[in-house]
Amino acid sequence: MADTARHGREAFAFHAPESGTRHPLVAAAMVLPLAALLLFLFGGFEQVAAQASSVGAMLGR
């Protein structure tokens, strides 16, 4: 019984309770700042622009 109670406290202390799936906007809000920072640090603006231009050309725009 004591082992079960201790396991419950450890699980509560080290893991967030499972709440199902995360809303897509919350997930985007979590990842976009890091993605923007990496894009800035590694100078990826030109690559993103070129890729967007390629996709636009492929779609006929």
Short mmCIF file of C-alpha atoms in Angstrom, two decimals:
data_model
loop_
_atom_site.label_atom_id
_atom_site.label_comp_id
_atom_site.label_asym_id
_atom_site.label_seq_id
_atom_site.Cartn_x
_atom_site.Cartn_y
_atom_site.Cartn_z
CA MET A 1 0.00 0.00 0.00
CA ALA A 2 2.80 2.43 0.88
CA ASP A 3 4.54 1.63 -2.41
CA THR A 4 1.39 2.56 -4.32
CA ALA A 5 1.09 5.88 -2.48
CA ARG A 6 4.74 6.73 -3.09
CA HIS A 7 4.40 5.88 -6.77
CA GLY A 8 1.38 8.17 -6.99
CA ARG A 9 3.31 11.08 -5.45
CA GLU A 10 6.27 10.53 -7.76
CA ALA A 11 4.03 10.39 -10.78
CA PHE A 12 2.34 13.61 -9.68
CA ALA A 13 5.64 15.37 -8.98
CA PHE A 14 7.43 14.48 -12.20
CA HIS A 15 4.70 14.13 -14.82
CA ALA A 16 1.83 16.38 -15.80
CA PRO A 17 -1.53 14.67 -15.78
CA GLU A 18 -2.58 13.38 -19.17
CA SER A 19 -5.24 15.62 -20.64
CA GLY A 20 -5.62 14.13 -24.09
CA THR A 21 -4.60 15.91 -27.25
CA ARG A 22 -3.25 19.45 -27.42
CA HIS A 23 -5.08 22.09 -29.43
CA PRO A 24 -3.25 22.85 -32.70
CA LEU A 25 -3.02 26.57 -31.92
CA VAL A 26 -1.39 25.83 -28.58
CA ALA A 27 1.11 23.53 -30.28
CA ALA A 28 1.86 26.21 -32.89
CA ALA A 29 2.30 28.86 -30.19
CA MET A 30 4.82 26.59 -28.48
CA VAL A 31 6.93 25.78 -31.53
CA LEU A 32 6.85 28.98 -33.61
CA PRO A 33 9.10 31.11 -31.36
CA LEU A 34 11.79 28.44 -31.39
CA ALA A 35 11.43 27.98 -35.14
CA ALA A 36 11.76 31.74 -35.70
CA LEU A 37 14.85 31.88 -33.49
CA LEU A 38 16.51 29.02 -35.36
CA LEU A 39 15.56 30.57 -38.68
CA PHE A 40 17.18 33.85 -37.61
CA LEU A 41 20.30 32.22 -36.15
CA PHE A 42 21.03 30.06 -39.17
CA GLY A 43 20.03 32.62 -41.82
CA GLY A 44 17.24 30.56 -43.28
CA PHE A 45 15.11 33.42 -44.56
CA GLU A 46 16.42 33.05 -48.11
CA GLN A 47 15.74 29.32 -48.13
CA VAL A 48 12.20 29.81 -46.85
CA ALA A 49 11.53 32.47 -49.47
CA ALA A 50 12.94 30.27 -52.25
CA GLN A 51 10.87 27.30 -51.11
CA ALA A 52 7.71 29.40 -50.90
CA SER A 53 8.40 30.75 -54.38
CA SER A 54 8.88 27.20 -55.71
CA VAL A 55 5.64 26.02 -54.15
CA GLY A 56 3.82 29.05 -55.55
CA ALA A 57 5.19 28.37 -59.02
CA MET A 58 4.20 24.73 -58.77
CA LEU A 59 0.66 25.75 -57.83
CA GLY A 60 0.56 28.20 -60.74
CA ARG A 61 0.61 31.46 -58.80
#
